[in-house]
XYZ file of C-alpha atoms in Angstrom:
598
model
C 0.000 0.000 0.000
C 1.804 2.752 -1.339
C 0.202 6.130 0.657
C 1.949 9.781 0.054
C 1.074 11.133 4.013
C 1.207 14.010 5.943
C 2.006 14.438 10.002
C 0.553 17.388 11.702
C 1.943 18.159 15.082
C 4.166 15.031 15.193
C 7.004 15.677 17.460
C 9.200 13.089 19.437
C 11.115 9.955 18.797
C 7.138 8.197 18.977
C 6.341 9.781 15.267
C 9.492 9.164 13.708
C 9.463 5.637 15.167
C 6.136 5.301 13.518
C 7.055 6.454 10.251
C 9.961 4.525 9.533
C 7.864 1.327 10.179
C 5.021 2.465 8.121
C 7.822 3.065 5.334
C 9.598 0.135 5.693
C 6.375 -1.790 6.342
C 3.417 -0.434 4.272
C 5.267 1.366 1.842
C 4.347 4.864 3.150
C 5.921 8.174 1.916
C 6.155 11.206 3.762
C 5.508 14.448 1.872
C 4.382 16.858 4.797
C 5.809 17.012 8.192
C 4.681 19.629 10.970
C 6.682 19.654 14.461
C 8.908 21.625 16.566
C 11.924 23.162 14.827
C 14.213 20.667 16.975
C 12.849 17.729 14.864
C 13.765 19.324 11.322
C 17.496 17.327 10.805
C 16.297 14.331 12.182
C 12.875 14.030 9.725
C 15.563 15.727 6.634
C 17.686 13.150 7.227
C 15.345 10.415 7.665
C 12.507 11.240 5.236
C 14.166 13.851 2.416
C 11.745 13.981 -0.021
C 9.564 15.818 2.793
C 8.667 19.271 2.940
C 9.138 19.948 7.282
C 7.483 22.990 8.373
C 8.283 24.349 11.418
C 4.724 24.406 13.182
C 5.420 27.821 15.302
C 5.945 29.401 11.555
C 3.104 27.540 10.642
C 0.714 28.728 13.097
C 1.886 32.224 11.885
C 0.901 31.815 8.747
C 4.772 31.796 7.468
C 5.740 28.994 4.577
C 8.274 26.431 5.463
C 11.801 26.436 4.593
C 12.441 23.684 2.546
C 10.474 23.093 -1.050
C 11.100 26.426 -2.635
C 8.883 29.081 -3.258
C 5.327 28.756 -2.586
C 2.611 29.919 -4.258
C -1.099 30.604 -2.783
C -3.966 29.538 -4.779
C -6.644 32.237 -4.878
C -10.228 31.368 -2.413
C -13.250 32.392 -3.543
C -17.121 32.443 -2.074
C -18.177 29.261 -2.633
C -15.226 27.595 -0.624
C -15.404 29.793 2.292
C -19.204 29.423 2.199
C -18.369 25.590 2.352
C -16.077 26.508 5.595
C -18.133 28.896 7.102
C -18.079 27.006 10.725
C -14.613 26.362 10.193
C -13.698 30.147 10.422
C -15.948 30.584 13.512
C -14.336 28.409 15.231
C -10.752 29.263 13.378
C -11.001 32.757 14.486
C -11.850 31.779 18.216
C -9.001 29.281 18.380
C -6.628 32.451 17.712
C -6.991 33.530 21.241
C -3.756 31.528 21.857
C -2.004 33.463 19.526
C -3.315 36.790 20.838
C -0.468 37.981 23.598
C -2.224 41.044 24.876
C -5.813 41.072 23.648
C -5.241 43.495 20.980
C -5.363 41.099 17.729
C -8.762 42.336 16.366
C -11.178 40.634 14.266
C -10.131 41.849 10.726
C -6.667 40.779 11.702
C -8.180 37.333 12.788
C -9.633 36.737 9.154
C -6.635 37.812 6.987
C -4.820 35.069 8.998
C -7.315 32.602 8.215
C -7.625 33.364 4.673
C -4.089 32.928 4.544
C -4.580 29.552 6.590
C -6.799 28.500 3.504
C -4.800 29.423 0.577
C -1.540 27.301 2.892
C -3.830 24.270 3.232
C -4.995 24.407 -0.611
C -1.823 24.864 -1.440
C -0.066 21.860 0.476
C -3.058 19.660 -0.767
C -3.013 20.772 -4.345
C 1.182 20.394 -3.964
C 1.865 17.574 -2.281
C -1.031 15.560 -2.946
C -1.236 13.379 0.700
C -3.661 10.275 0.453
C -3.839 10.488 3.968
C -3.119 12.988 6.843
C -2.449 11.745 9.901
C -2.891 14.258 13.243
C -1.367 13.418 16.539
C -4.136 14.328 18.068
C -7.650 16.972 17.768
C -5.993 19.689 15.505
C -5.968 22.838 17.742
C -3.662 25.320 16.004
C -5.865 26.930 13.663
C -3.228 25.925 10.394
C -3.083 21.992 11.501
C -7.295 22.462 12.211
C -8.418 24.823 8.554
C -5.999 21.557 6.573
C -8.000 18.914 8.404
C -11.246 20.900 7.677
C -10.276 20.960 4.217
C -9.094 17.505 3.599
C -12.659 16.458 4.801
C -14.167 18.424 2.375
C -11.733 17.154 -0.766
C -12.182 13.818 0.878
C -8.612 13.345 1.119
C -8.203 10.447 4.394
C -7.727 11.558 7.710
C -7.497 10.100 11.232
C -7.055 11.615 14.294
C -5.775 10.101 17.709
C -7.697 10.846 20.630
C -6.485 9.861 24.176
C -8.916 8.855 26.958
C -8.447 9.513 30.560
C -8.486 5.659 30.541
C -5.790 3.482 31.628
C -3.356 4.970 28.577
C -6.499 3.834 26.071
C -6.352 6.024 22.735
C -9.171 5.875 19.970
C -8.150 6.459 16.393
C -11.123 7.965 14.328
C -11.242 9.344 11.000
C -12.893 12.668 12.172
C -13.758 13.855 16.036
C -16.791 15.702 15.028
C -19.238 12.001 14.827
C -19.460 9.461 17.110
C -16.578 6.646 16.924
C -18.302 4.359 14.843
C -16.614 1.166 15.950
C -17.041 1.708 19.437
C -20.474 2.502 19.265
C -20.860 -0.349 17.250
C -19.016 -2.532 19.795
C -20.734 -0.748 22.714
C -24.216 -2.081 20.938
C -23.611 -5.586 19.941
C -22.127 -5.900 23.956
C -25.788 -4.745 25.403
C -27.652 -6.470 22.788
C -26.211 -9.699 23.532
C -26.619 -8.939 27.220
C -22.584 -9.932 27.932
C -21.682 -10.303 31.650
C -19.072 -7.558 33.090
C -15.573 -9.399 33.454
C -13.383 -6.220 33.586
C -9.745 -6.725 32.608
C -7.187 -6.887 36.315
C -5.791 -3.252 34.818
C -9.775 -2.209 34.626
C -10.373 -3.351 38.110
C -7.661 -1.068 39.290
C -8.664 2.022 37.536
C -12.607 1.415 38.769
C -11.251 1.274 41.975
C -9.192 4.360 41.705
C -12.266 6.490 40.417
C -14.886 5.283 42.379
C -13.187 5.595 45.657
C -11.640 8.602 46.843
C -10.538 11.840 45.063
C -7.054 11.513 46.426
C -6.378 8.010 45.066
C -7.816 9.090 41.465
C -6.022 12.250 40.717
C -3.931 11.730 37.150
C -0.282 11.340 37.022
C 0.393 14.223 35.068
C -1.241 16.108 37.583
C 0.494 14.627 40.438
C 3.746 15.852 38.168
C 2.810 18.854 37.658
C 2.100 20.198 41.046
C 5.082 18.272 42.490
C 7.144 20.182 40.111
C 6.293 23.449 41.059
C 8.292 25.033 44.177
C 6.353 27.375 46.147
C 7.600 31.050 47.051
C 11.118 32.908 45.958
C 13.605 31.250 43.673
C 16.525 29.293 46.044
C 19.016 31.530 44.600
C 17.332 34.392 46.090
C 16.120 32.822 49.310
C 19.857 32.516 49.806
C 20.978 36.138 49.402
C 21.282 36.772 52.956
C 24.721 38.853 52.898
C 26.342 41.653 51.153
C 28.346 39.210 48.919
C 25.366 36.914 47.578
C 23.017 39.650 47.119
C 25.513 41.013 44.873
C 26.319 37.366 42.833
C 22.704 36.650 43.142
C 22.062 40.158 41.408
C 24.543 39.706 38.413
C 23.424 36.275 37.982
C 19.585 37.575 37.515
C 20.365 40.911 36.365
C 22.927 39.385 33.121
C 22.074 42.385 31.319
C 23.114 46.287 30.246
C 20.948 47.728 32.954
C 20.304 51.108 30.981
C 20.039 49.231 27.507
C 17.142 46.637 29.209
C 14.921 49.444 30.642
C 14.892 50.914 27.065
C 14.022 47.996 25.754
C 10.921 47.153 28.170
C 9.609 51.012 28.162
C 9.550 50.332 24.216
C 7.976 46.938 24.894
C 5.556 48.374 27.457
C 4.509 51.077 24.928
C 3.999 48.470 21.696
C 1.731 46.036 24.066
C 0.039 48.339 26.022
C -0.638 51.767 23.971
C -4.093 52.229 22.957
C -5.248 49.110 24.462
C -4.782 49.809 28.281
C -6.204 51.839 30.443
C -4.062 54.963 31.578
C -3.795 53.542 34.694
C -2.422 50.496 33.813
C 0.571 51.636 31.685
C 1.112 54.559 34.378
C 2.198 51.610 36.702
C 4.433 49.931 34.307
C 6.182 53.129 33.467
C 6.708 53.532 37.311
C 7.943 50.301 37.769
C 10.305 50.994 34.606
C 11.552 53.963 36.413
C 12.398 52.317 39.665
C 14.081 49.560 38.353
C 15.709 52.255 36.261
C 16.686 53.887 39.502
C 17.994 50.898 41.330
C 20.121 50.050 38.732
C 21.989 52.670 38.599
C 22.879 52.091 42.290
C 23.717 48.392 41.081
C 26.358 49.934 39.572
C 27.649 51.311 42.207
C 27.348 47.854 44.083
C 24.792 49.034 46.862
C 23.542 46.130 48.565
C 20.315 48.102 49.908
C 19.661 48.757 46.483
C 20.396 45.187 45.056
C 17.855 43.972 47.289
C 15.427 46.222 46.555
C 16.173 45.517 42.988
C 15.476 41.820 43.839
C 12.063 42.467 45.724
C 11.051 44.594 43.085
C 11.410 41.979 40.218
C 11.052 39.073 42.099
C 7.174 38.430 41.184
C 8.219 38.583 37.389
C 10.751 36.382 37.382
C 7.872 33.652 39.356
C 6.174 34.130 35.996
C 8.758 32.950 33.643
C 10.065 29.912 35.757
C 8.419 27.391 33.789
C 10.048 24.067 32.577
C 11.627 26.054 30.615
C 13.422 28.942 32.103
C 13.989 31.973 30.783
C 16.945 34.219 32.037
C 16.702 37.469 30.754
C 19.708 38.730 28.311
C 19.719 41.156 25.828
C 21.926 39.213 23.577
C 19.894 36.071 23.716
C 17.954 34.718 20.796
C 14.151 35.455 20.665
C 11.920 32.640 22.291
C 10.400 29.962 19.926
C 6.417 31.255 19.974
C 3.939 32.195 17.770
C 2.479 35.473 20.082
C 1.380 38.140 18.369
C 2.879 41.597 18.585
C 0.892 44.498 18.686
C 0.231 46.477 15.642
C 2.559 43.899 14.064
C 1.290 40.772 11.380
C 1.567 37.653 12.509
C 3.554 36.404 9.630
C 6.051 38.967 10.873
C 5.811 38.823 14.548
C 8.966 37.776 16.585
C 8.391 38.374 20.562
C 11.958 39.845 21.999
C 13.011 38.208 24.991
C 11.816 41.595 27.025
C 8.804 41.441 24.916
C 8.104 37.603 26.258
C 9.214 38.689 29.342
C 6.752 41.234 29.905
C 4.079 39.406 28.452
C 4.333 36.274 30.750
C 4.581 38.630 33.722
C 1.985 40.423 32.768
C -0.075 37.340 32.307
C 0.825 36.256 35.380
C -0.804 39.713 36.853
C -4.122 38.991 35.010
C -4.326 35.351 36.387
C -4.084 36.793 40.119
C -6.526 38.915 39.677
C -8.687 36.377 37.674
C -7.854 34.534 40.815
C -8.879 37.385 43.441
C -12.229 37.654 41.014
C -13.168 34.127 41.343
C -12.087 33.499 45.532
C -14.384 36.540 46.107
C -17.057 35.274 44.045
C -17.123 31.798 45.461
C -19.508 30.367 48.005
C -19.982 27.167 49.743
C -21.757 24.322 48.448
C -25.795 23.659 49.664
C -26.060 19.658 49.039
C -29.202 19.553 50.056
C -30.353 21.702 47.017
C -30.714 20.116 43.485
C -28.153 20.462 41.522
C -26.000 20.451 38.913
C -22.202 20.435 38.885
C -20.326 22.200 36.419
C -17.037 21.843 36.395
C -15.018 23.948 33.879
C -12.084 23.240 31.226
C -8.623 24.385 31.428
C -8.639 27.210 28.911
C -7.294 27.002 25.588
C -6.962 23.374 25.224
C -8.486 20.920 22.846
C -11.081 19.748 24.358
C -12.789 23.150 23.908
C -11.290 24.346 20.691
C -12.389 22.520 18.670
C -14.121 19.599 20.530
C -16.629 21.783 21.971
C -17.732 22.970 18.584
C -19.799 27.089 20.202
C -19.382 25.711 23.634
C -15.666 26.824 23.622
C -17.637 30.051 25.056
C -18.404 27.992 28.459
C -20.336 31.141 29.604
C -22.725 30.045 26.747
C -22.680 26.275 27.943
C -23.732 27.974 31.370
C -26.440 30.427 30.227
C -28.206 27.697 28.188
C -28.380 25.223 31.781
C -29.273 28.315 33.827
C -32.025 29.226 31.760
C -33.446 25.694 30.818
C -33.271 24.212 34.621
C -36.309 23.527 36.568
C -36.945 25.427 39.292
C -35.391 25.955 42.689
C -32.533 24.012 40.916
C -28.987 25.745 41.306
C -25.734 25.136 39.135
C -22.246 24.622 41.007
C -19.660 26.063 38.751
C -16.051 25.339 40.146
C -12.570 26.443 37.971
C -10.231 24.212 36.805
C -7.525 24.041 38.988
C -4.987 24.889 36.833
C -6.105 27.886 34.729
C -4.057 29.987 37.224
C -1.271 28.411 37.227
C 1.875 30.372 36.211
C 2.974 27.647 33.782
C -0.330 27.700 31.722
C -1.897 30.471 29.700
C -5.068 30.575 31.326
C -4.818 34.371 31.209
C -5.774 34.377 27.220
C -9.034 32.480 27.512
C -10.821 34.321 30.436
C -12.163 37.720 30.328
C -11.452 39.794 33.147
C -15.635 39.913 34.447
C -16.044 36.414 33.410
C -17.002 34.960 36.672
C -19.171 38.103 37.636
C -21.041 37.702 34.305
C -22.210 34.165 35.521
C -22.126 34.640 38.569
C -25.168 36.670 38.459
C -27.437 34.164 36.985
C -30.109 33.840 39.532
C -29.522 29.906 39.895
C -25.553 30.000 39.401
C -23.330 29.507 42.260
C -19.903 29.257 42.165
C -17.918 27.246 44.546
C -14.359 27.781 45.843
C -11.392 25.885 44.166
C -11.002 23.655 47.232
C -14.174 21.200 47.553
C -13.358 17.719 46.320
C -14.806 17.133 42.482
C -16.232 13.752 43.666
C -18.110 15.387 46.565
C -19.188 17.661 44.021
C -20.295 14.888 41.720
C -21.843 12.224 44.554
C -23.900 15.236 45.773
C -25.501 16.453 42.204
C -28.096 15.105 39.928
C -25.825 15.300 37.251
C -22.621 16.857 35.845
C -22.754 19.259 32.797
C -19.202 19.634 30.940
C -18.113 20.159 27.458
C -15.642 17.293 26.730
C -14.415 16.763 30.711
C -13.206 13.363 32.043
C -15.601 14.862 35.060
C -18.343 13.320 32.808
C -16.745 10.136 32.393
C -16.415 9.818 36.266
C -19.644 10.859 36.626
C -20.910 7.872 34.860
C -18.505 5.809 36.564
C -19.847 7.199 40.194
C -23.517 6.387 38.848
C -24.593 10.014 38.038
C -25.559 11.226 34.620
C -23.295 13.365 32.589
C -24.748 16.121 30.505
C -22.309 16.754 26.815
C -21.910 20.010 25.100
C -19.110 18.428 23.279
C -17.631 15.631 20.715
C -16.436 13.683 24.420
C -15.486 9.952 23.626
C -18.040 8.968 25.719
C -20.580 10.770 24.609
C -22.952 7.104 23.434
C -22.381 6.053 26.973
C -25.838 5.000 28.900
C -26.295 8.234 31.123
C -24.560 10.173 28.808
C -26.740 13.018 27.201
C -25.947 15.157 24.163
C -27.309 18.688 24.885
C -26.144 20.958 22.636
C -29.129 22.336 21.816
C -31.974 24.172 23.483
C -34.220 21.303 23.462
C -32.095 18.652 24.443
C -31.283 20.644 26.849
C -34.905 21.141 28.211
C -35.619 17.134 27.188
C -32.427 16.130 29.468
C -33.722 18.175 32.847
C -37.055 16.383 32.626
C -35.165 13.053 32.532
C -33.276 14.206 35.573
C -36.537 15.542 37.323
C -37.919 11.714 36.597
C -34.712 10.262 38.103
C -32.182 9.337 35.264
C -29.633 7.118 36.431
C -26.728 5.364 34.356
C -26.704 1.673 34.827
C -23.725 0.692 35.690
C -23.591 -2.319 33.827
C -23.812 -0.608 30.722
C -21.149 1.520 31.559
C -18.260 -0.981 32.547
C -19.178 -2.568 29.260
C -18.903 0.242 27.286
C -15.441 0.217 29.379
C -15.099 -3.046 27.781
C -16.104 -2.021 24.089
C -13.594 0.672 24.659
C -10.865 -1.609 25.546
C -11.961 -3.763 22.503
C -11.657 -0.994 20.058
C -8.509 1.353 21.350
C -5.461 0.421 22.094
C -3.072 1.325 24.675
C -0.306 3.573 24.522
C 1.007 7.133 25.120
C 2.430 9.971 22.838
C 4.716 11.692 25.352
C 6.643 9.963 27.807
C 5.210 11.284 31.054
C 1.605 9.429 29.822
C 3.384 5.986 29.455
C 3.134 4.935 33.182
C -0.788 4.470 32.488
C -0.816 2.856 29.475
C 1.775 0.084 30.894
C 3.548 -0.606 27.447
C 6.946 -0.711 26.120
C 8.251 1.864 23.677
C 8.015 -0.979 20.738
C 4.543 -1.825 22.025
C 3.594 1.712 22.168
C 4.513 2.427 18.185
C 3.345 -0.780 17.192
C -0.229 0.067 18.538
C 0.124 3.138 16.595
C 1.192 1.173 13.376
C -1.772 -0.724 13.468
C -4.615 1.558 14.177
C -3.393 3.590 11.205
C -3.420 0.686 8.906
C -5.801 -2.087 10.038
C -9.516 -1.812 8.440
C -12.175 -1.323 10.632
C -14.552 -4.171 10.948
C -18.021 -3.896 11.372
C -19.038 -6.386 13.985
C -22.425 -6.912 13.263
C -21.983 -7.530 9.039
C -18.587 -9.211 9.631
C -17.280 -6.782 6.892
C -15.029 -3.723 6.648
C -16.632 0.091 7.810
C -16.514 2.352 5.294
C -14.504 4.330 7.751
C -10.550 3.998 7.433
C -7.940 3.567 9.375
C -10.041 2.798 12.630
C -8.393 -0.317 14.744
C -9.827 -3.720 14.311
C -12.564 -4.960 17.012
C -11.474 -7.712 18.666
């Protein structure tokens, strides 16, 4: 089987792992690779008749490198009639290109046109018979070329990984229903087949249906381990003359005068005529004490190294990510695809002060997001109906695009407010990590976002702290986009309410309610007692297990999935090439490139 194929967003050993077997195997080609610019000799050297592209360029708009000159096919009314949801949901996915909030609409669309005329061009160019995306295209370029393969009916599949035990689906689109699991799922209930969970199932079951503290995932566990609390070590440890003074020149690696230049003309390019006076009055006062204390660095005063310190101190906590930035003039620009005000994004390049000040400033927004939401918050009533609501980490995929208009959550919220019976409340509680320094939480929520809910008559919202599984034992049902909160709704015998494309979505107690009278239909189930069976679900656990496959596509995932790196690519291998088959007509789907049911 000879197939020409692309890879969107394929980076890591995994990808390249899986190419060279599908080229030595199946007789694949690789025409189109997207990745991080770290992977470009490695996929030149092992695939050269690829074009690589460079996917922070690509998200910019920007052509790659390699293959020559490019040239744009023209896009006319009938195609972008034909794409028309695409764009709306394009042009929201560019909030995580937006650094400051001042990349306006008619900027939006002349980025997206150019996003079409790329994709045309790459399809009309390079001709891939199929296109194969790591996971839900989220990047607006990776997302407009899947869009538009589907409508040239060039293949596509896209992997999709569950909160499940390291299970991944592989699906030819994520905006329908997995047709081999709901397949699976139906022949299982239809021939009434007894529950015999897997040992590995067992485990998991146990995890989620017991306590909160037991079913936490791994990554989170890593990711909150990782993060020390309070000042730097370096400048906890600056307790005399001499280390304030090393501590200083080893933060401060830098022409003092030439850096305060350079953030005054940073401050000015993201903040002038966007922000309020106020705002950019504190940033040029900050600019002119650190000015100020520098000077005195010079001169080696230790009062005014530490002040220096102190005064800086909360900006550097926004840039100490696991990947830290220290601040020098003559370092190269950071690899991202922000936008810079007043600036295209084919031509943007953030400066390091430019990144600098943006994360900081981010940083700002989130504690004040923060402050916004802890004042807003009240404790739970369980002894009121309700419904939890617990919220997505902001931008992710499982909003943009697998919540189709519901990336607006305020609008998933509004529609439940207004359609719930009454004296029924709604229990709206953040995700824990859209505050976090290391994410960029700060693009997604708008400053009076939890005062605009939180004055729906029936909408309370509670703090950060109260256990999601309290939450969820207490309700009459959970109401989330695409959350795993759904799936461990189910799991914990409550109904779970979908705004989304969630891979559980045909699961018994699983409601689609995306519109206004599903909506209204799913309350009067609830009012007449709706309850999952559990049965059903553990085997749609099983059809699940039947028709994914386990494995992980970074390396911090492969603890749950249990496998070994040869296992892992293998499983990837063979959902990309195995036929589906349809259980009940013993013959092959018309859907490709979905694993075989077992």
């Amino acid at each position: 089987m000879n197939l020409r194929a692309a890879f969107l967003e394929c980076t890591g050993d995994l990808w390249l792992n899986v190419a060279d077997k599908l080229s030595d195997e199946r007789g694949w080609t690789p025409v189109y690779w997207t990745g991080a610019q770290r992977m470009r000799p490695t996929v030149m050297r092992r695939f050269p008749q690829a074009v690589f592209h460079d996917n922070t360029e690509a998200v910019k708009g920007r052509p790659p490198a390699d293959g020559g000159p490019w040239s744009l096919p023209p896009i006319d009314d009938g195609l972008l009639a034909d794409l028309s949801r695409t764009e709306s949901i394009a042009l929201r996915m560019m909030d995580r290109i937006d650094a400051d909030g001042s990349f306006t609409y008619h900027e939006r669309l002349e980025l997206y046109y150019r996003q079409v005329r790329w994709a045309s061009a790459v399809l009309d160019r390079l001709r891939p018979d199929v296109v194969v995306c790591s996971s839900p295209p989220h990047l607006v370029y990776d997302y407009v070329l899947y869009r538009l393969c589907l409508l040239r009916n060039v293949r596509t599949v896209v992997f999709n990984e569950t909160a499940v035990n390291g299970l991944i689906l592989a699906s030819p689109t994520f905006e329908a229903d997995h047709a081999a699991l709901q397949s699976r799922y139906r022949r299982l209930v239809d021939d009434g087949e007894a529950v015999r969970p897997s040992p590995s199932v067992k485990a998991y079951l146990a995890r989620i249906e017991g306590d909160y503290a037991q079913a936490v995932p791994g990554y989170v566990k890593d990711l909150y381990d990782y993060q020390p609390e309070g000042r730097p070590p370096a400048a906890a440890e600056a307790t005399t003359t001499e280390r304030v003074v090393e501590t200083a020149r080893e933060r401060l690696r830098w022409n003092p005068l030439g850096v305060v230049e350079k953030i005054r003309r940073g401050a000015a390019r993201i903040f002038a005529p966007r922000r309020e006076a106020e705002e950019k009055a504190k940033i040029h006062e900050t600019c002119a004490r650190l000015q100020s204390m520098l000077d005195e660095t010079s001169r080696l005063n230790p009062t005014a190294l530490r002040q220096a310190l102190d005064c800086t101190m909360h900006l550097y906590r926004a840039i100490e990510t696991e990947y830290p930035v220290h601040l020098e003039c003559g370092l190269p620009p950071p690899e991202t695809y922000l936008k810079q005000f007043g600036v295209p994004p084919e031509d943007s390049q953030l400066s390091y002060v430019e990144y600098w000040l943006f994360r900081s400033l981010g940083l700002r927004k989130k504690r004040e997001l923060a402050r916004d939401y802890d004042r807003a918050a009240q404790p739970p009533d369980f002894s009121r109906p309700y419904v939890y609501v617990p919220l997505h980490y902001q931008p992710e995929a499982s909003t943009s695009p697998l919540g189709g208009s519901y990336v607006d959550q305020g609008l998933m919220i509004d529609l439940l407010s207004k359609t719930a019976p009454d004296g029924w409340q709604l229990y709206v509680k953040e995700h824990r990590f859209q505050f976090d320094k290391k994410g960029s939480g700060d693009q997604t929520r708008a400053v009076d976002f939890y005062r605009r809910i939180a004055v729906l008559p029936n909408v309370r919202i509670v703090a950060g702290t109260t256990s999601p599984f309290e939450l969820i034992d207490h309700a009459r049902a959970v109401a989330t986009v695409t959350g795993t909160s759904g799936w461990e709704a189910l799991l914990r015998g409550k109904p779970a309410l979908v705004f989304g494309r969630a891979w559980y979505a045909g699961c018994d107690g699983a409601l689609s309610v995306e519109t206004v009278e599903r909506c209204t239909a799913a309350f009067r189930q609830l009012e007449a007692g709706l309850r999952p069976d559990p049965d059903k679900v553990r085997l749609f656990l099983r059809a699940l297990e039947d028709v994914g496959f386990r494995g992980y596509t970074i390396p911090d995932l492969s603890a749950d999935a249990g496998v070994e790196p040869t296992e892992n690519v293998r499983g990837f291998v063979e959902a990309l090439c195995e036929p589906a088959i349809d259980p009940d007509a013993g013959a092959p789907c018309a859907l490709p490139f979905v694993r075989k049911v077992r």
